[in-house]
Amino acid sequence: MPGRLVGQTRDSEGKRVFVLTLGTREQHIRREKATSNICTSSGVMATSFSMHLSMLGEVGLQGLARHNHAQAVALAKAVKQVDGVKMLNKSFFNEFTVGLPGGVSAAKVVEKMAKRGVLGGVPASRLFGKPDDNLLIMAATEMNTPADNKALCAALRASL
């Protein structure tokens, strides 16, 4: 979906005009007239999601959910093969938590992985505030490929 939705209306003189109905940013509005300083419009995100969901339909959404879960299972199996990494969830949908070898900071591992061009997950410390936490939350979606899983595991091995 584009970053803006343009609507058609009439001005006070009855002439046909186009207006930005929803936009992701307010860069086109002078600072003093902008209604917020937030860069991304949650309204556009909600509209995009609603459009996507309506196009999928019930059967499509169920298929997407099954596919996402299968992707996460494949990633979890691959990550469990990395020495020292322990799977902490017995069940999950598309997100799971792994424990890194003792003394290894998940935040530092994620930082090293990012330098290799791989988004390795979210350190649990970002969510729960334990600075030297070795817990890493990982996720997979329909966008991930087997090659992505392989690259993630290679970056994880190299970053431990």
PDB file of C-alpha atoms in Angstrom:
ATOM      1  CA  MET A   1       0.000   0.000   0.000  1.00  0.00           C
ATOM      2  CA  PRO A   2       1.315   3.482  -0.790  1.00  0.00           C
ATOM      3  CA  GLY A   3       2.280   5.913   1.913  1.00  0.00           C
ATOM      4  CA  ARG A   4      -0.683   8.166   1.178  1.00  0.00           C
ATOM      5  CA  LEU A   5      -4.340   7.801   0.283  1.00  0.00           C
ATOM      6  CA  VAL A   6      -5.716  10.590  -1.868  1.00  0.00           C
ATOM      7  CA  GLY A   7      -9.404  11.441  -1.837  1.00  0.00           C
ATOM      8  CA  GLN A   8     -11.530  13.500  -4.206  1.00  0.00           C
ATOM      9  CA  THR A   9     -13.882  16.236  -3.017  1.00  0.00           C
ATOM     10  CA  ARG A  10     -15.228  19.660  -3.977  1.00  0.00           C
ATOM     11  CA  ASP A  11     -13.948  23.000  -2.729  1.00  0.00           C
ATOM     12  CA  SER A  12     -16.110  25.903  -1.503  1.00  0.00           C
ATOM     13  CA  GLU A  13     -16.655  26.980  -5.134  1.00  0.00           C
ATOM     14  CA  GLY A  14     -17.738  23.511  -6.220  1.00  0.00           C
ATOM     15  CA  LYS A  15     -14.525  22.725  -8.149  1.00  0.00           C
ATOM     16  CA  ARG A  16     -13.177  19.186  -8.117  1.00  0.00           C
ATOM     17  CA  VAL A  17     -10.088  18.929  -5.863  1.00  0.00           C
ATOM     18  CA  PHE A  18      -7.893  16.178  -4.443  1.00  0.00           C
ATOM     19  CA  VAL A  19      -6.904  15.952  -0.789  1.00  0.00           C
ATOM     20  CA  LEU A  20      -4.599  13.733   1.246  1.00  0.00           C
ATOM     21  CA  THR A  21      -7.007  11.585   3.218  1.00  0.00           C
ATOM     22  CA  LEU A  22      -4.474   9.456   5.066  1.00  0.00           C
ATOM     23  CA  GLY A  23      -0.723   9.899   5.025  1.00  0.00           C
ATOM     24  CA  THR A  24       2.160   8.275   6.835  1.00  0.00           C
ATOM     25  CA  ARG A  25       3.837  11.582   7.529  1.00  0.00           C
ATOM     26  CA  GLU A  26       2.982  15.237   7.930  1.00  0.00           C
ATOM     27  CA  GLN A  27       6.021  16.529   6.055  1.00  0.00           C
ATOM     28  CA  HIS A  28       3.846  18.437   3.595  1.00  0.00           C
ATOM     29  CA  ILE A  29       2.251  20.451   6.427  1.00  0.00           C
ATOM     30  CA  ARG A  30       3.980  23.480   7.879  1.00  0.00           C
ATOM     31  CA  ARG A  31       5.320  22.687  11.349  1.00  0.00           C
ATOM     32  CA  GLU A  32       3.029  25.153  13.148  1.00  0.00           C
ATOM     33  CA  LYS A  33      -0.079  23.599  11.523  1.00  0.00           C
ATOM     34  CA  ALA A  34       0.820  19.933  11.991  1.00  0.00           C
ATOM     35  CA  THR A  35      -1.445  18.067  14.390  1.00  0.00           C
ATOM     36  CA  SER A  36       1.352  15.904  15.746  1.00  0.00           C
ATOM     37  CA  ASN A  37       5.082  15.384  15.572  1.00  0.00           C
ATOM     38  CA  ILE A  38       4.793  11.621  15.194  1.00  0.00           C
ATOM     39  CA  CYS A  39       6.394  10.405  11.972  1.00  0.00           C
ATOM     40  CA  THR A  40       4.142   7.443  11.282  1.00  0.00           C
ATOM     41  CA  SER A  41       0.378   7.495  11.219  1.00  0.00           C
ATOM     42  CA  SER A  42      -1.162   4.570  13.063  1.00  0.00           C
ATOM     43  CA  GLY A  43      -4.340   5.194  11.052  1.00  0.00           C
ATOM     44  CA  VAL A  44      -2.529   4.284   7.839  1.00  0.00           C
ATOM     45  CA  MET A  45      -1.095   1.163   9.462  1.00  0.00           C
ATOM     46  CA  ALA A  46      -4.540   0.101  10.707  1.00  0.00           C
ATOM     47  CA  THR A  47      -6.067   0.754   7.284  1.00  0.00           C
ATOM     48  CA  SER A  48      -3.296  -1.221   5.552  1.00  0.00           C
ATOM     49  CA  PHE A  49      -3.760  -4.144   7.916  1.00  0.00           C
ATOM     50  CA  SER A  50      -7.545  -4.063   7.462  1.00  0.00           C
ATOM     51  CA  MET A  51      -7.195  -4.062   3.684  1.00  0.00           C
ATOM     52  CA  HIS A  52      -4.718  -6.948   3.806  1.00  0.00           C
ATOM     53  CA  LEU A  53      -6.960  -8.926   6.148  1.00  0.00           C
ATOM     54  CA  SER A  54     -10.045  -8.357   4.006  1.00  0.00           C
ATOM     55  CA  MET A  55      -8.172  -9.526   0.901  1.00  0.00           C
ATOM     56  CA  LEU A  56      -6.994 -12.680   2.668  1.00  0.00           C
ATOM     57  CA  GLY A  57     -10.408 -13.653   3.950  1.00  0.00           C
ATOM     58  CA  GLU A  58     -11.011 -16.365   6.533  1.00  0.00           C
ATOM     59  CA  VAL A  59      -9.402 -19.204   4.572  1.00  0.00           C
ATOM     60  CA  GLY A  60      -6.438 -17.057   3.581  1.00  0.00           C
ATOM     61  CA  LEU A  61      -5.869 -15.925   7.153  1.00  0.00           C
ATOM     62  CA  GLN A  62      -5.929 -19.532   8.378  1.00  0.00           C
ATOM     63  CA  GLY A  63      -3.445 -20.508   5.669  1.00  0.00           C
ATOM     64  CA  LEU A  64      -1.201 -17.578   6.545  1.00  0.00           C
ATOM     65  CA  ALA A  65      -1.290 -18.548  10.225  1.00  0.00           C
ATOM     66  CA  ARG A  66      -0.344 -22.155   9.413  1.00  0.00           C
ATOM     67  CA  HIS A  67       2.464 -20.958   7.145  1.00  0.00           C
ATOM     68  CA  ASN A  68       3.811 -18.543   9.799  1.00  0.00           C
ATOM     69  CA  HIS A  69       3.802 -21.296  12.403  1.00  0.00           C
ATOM     70  CA  ALA A  70       5.620 -23.678  10.044  1.00  0.00           C
ATOM     71  CA  GLN A  71       8.226 -20.980   9.372  1.00  0.00           C
ATOM     72  CA  ALA A  72       8.742 -20.469  13.111  1.00  0.00           C
ATOM     73  CA  VAL A  73       9.054 -24.228  13.714  1.00  0.00           C
ATOM     74  CA  ALA A  74      11.699 -24.449  10.966  1.00  0.00           C
ATOM     75  CA  LEU A  75      13.614 -21.508  12.463  1.00  0.00           C
ATOM     76  CA  ALA A  76      13.417 -22.979  15.972  1.00  0.00           C
ATOM     77  CA  LYS A  77      14.790 -26.321  14.732  1.00  0.00           C
ATOM     78  CA  ALA A  78      17.650 -24.545  12.990  1.00  0.00           C
ATOM     79  CA  VAL A  79      18.490 -22.333  15.981  1.00  0.00           C
ATOM     80  CA  LYS A  80      18.497 -25.354  18.355  1.00  0.00           C
ATOM     81  CA  GLN A  81      21.426 -26.716  16.321  1.00  0.00           C
ATOM     82  CA  VAL A  82      23.621 -23.755  17.342  1.00  0.00           C
ATOM     83  CA  ASP A  83      25.942 -24.885  20.163  1.00  0.00           C
ATOM     84  CA  GLY A  84      24.927 -23.575  23.563  1.00  0.00           C
ATOM     85  CA  VAL A  85      21.533 -22.221  22.497  1.00  0.00           C
ATOM     86  CA  LYS A  86      18.580 -23.599  24.451  1.00  0.00           C
ATOM     87  CA  MET A  87      14.953 -23.469  23.361  1.00  0.00           C
ATOM     88  CA  LEU A  88      12.836 -22.226  26.282  1.00  0.00           C
ATOM     89  CA  ASN A  89       9.314 -22.551  24.862  1.00  0.00           C
ATOM     90  CA  LYS A  90       7.503 -25.870  24.694  1.00  0.00           C
ATOM     91  CA  SER A  91       4.803 -24.352  22.491  1.00  0.00           C
ATOM     92  CA  PHE A  92       4.634 -21.163  20.434  1.00  0.00           C
ATOM     93  CA  PHE A  93       2.993 -19.590  17.416  1.00  0.00           C
ATOM     94  CA  ASN A  94       5.568 -17.535  15.528  1.00  0.00           C
ATOM     95  CA  GLU A  95       7.691 -16.139  18.367  1.00  0.00           C
ATOM     96  CA  PHE A  96       9.860 -18.073  20.784  1.00  0.00           C
ATOM     97  CA  THR A  97      12.563 -17.411  23.347  1.00  0.00           C
ATOM     98  CA  VAL A  98      16.013 -18.941  23.383  1.00  0.00           C
ATOM     99  CA  GLY A  99      18.609 -18.892  26.109  1.00  0.00           C
ATOM    100  CA  LEU A 100      22.134 -18.054  25.005  1.00  0.00           C
ATOM    101  CA  PRO A 101      25.178 -19.665  26.667  1.00  0.00           C
ATOM    102  CA  GLY A 102      25.773 -18.410  30.223  1.00  0.00           C
ATOM    103  CA  GLY A 103      27.330 -14.993  30.515  1.00  0.00           C
ATOM    104  CA  VAL A 104      26.494 -14.009  26.929  1.00  0.00           C
ATOM    105  CA  SER A 105      24.455 -10.801  26.658  1.00  0.00           C
ATOM    106  CA  ALA A 106      21.585 -11.112  24.178  1.00  0.00           C
ATOM    107  CA  ALA A 107      21.767  -7.364  23.499  1.00  0.00           C
ATOM    108  CA  LYS A 108      25.431  -7.628  22.477  1.00  0.00           C
ATOM    109  CA  VAL A 109      24.732 -10.667  20.297  1.00  0.00           C
ATOM    110  CA  VAL A 110      21.908  -8.835  18.515  1.00  0.00           C
ATOM    111  CA  GLU A 111      24.232  -5.860  17.977  1.00  0.00           C
ATOM    112  CA  LYS A 112      26.939  -8.103  16.454  1.00  0.00           C
ATOM    113  CA  MET A 113      24.377  -9.840  14.246  1.00  0.00           C
ATOM    114  CA  ALA A 114      23.102  -6.472  13.011  1.00  0.00           C
ATOM    115  CA  LYS A 115      26.649  -5.575  11.938  1.00  0.00           C
ATOM    116  CA  ARG A 116      26.502  -8.715   9.779  1.00  0.00           C
ATOM    117  CA  GLY A 117      23.233  -7.500   8.234  1.00  0.00           C
ATOM    118  CA  VAL A 118      20.996  -9.907  10.171  1.00  0.00           C
ATOM    119  CA  LEU A 119      18.163  -8.892  12.469  1.00  0.00           C
ATOM    120  CA  GLY A 120      18.574 -11.541  15.134  1.00  0.00           C
ATOM    121  CA  GLY A 121      15.607 -10.854  17.361  1.00  0.00           C
ATOM    122  CA  VAL A 122      14.809  -8.781  20.417  1.00  0.00           C
ATOM    123  CA  PRO A 123      16.809  -9.120  23.622  1.00  0.00           C
ATOM    124  CA  ALA A 124      14.380  -9.842  26.456  1.00  0.00           C
ATOM    125  CA  SER A 125      16.175  -7.115  28.405  1.00  0.00           C
ATOM    126  CA  ARG A 126      14.529  -4.530  26.121  1.00  0.00           C
ATOM    127  CA  LEU A 127      11.153  -5.694  27.360  1.00  0.00           C
ATOM    128  CA  PHE A 128      11.901  -6.661  30.949  1.00  0.00           C
ATOM    129  CA  GLY A 129      14.798  -4.389  31.898  1.00  0.00           C
ATOM    130  CA  LYS A 130      17.427  -6.920  32.969  1.00  0.00           C
ATOM    131  CA  PRO A 131      20.595  -5.426  31.406  1.00  0.00           C
ATOM    132  CA  ASP A 132      22.769  -8.552  31.168  1.00  0.00           C
ATOM    133  CA  ASP A 133      20.004 -10.949  30.217  1.00  0.00           C
ATOM    134  CA  ASN A 134      20.937 -13.873  27.983  1.00  0.00           C
ATOM    135  CA  LEU A 135      17.387 -14.370  26.669  1.00  0.00           C
ATOM    136  CA  LEU A 136      16.634 -13.664  23.024  1.00  0.00           C
ATOM    137  CA  ILE A 137      13.137 -13.492  21.533  1.00  0.00           C
ATOM    138  CA  MET A 138      13.016 -14.618  17.900  1.00  0.00           C
ATOM    139  CA  ALA A 139      10.196 -14.610  15.357  1.00  0.00           C
ATOM    140  CA  ALA A 140       9.448 -15.897  11.878  1.00  0.00           C
ATOM    141  CA  THR A 141       6.775 -14.874   9.384  1.00  0.00           C
ATOM    142  CA  GLU A 142       5.734 -15.674   5.844  1.00  0.00           C
ATOM    143  CA  MET A 143       8.517 -13.375   4.654  1.00  0.00           C
ATOM    144  CA  ASN A 144      11.330 -15.591   5.966  1.00  0.00           C
ATOM    145  CA  THR A 145      13.011 -18.138   3.708  1.00  0.00           C
ATOM    146  CA  PRO A 146      15.209 -21.160   4.439  1.00  0.00           C
ATOM    147  CA  ALA A 147      18.153 -19.027   3.270  1.00  0.00           C
ATOM    148  CA  ASP A 148      17.207 -16.385   5.862  1.00  0.00           C
ATOM    149  CA  ASN A 149      17.189 -19.049   8.585  1.00  0.00           C
ATOM    150  CA  LYS A 150      20.607 -20.269   7.474  1.00  0.00           C
ATOM    151  CA  ALA A 151      22.004 -16.714   7.486  1.00  0.00           C
ATOM    152  CA  LEU A 152      20.534 -16.064  10.934  1.00  0.00           C
ATOM    153  CA  CYS A 153      22.086 -19.217  12.374  1.00  0.00           C
ATOM    154  CA  ALA A 154      25.467 -18.434  10.806  1.00  0.00           C
ATOM    155  CA  ALA A 155      25.376 -14.894  12.228  1.00  0.00           C
ATOM    156  CA  LEU A 156      24.292 -16.232  15.621  1.00  0.00           C
ATOM    157  CA  ARG A 157      27.185 -18.739  15.698  1.00  0.00           C
ATOM    158  CA  ALA A 158      29.660 -16.037  14.743  1.00  0.00           C
ATOM    159  CA  SER A 159      28.273 -13.614  17.337  1.00  0.00           C
ATOM    160  CA  LEU A 160      28.326 -15.877  20.379  1.00  0.00           C
TER     161      LEU A 160
END
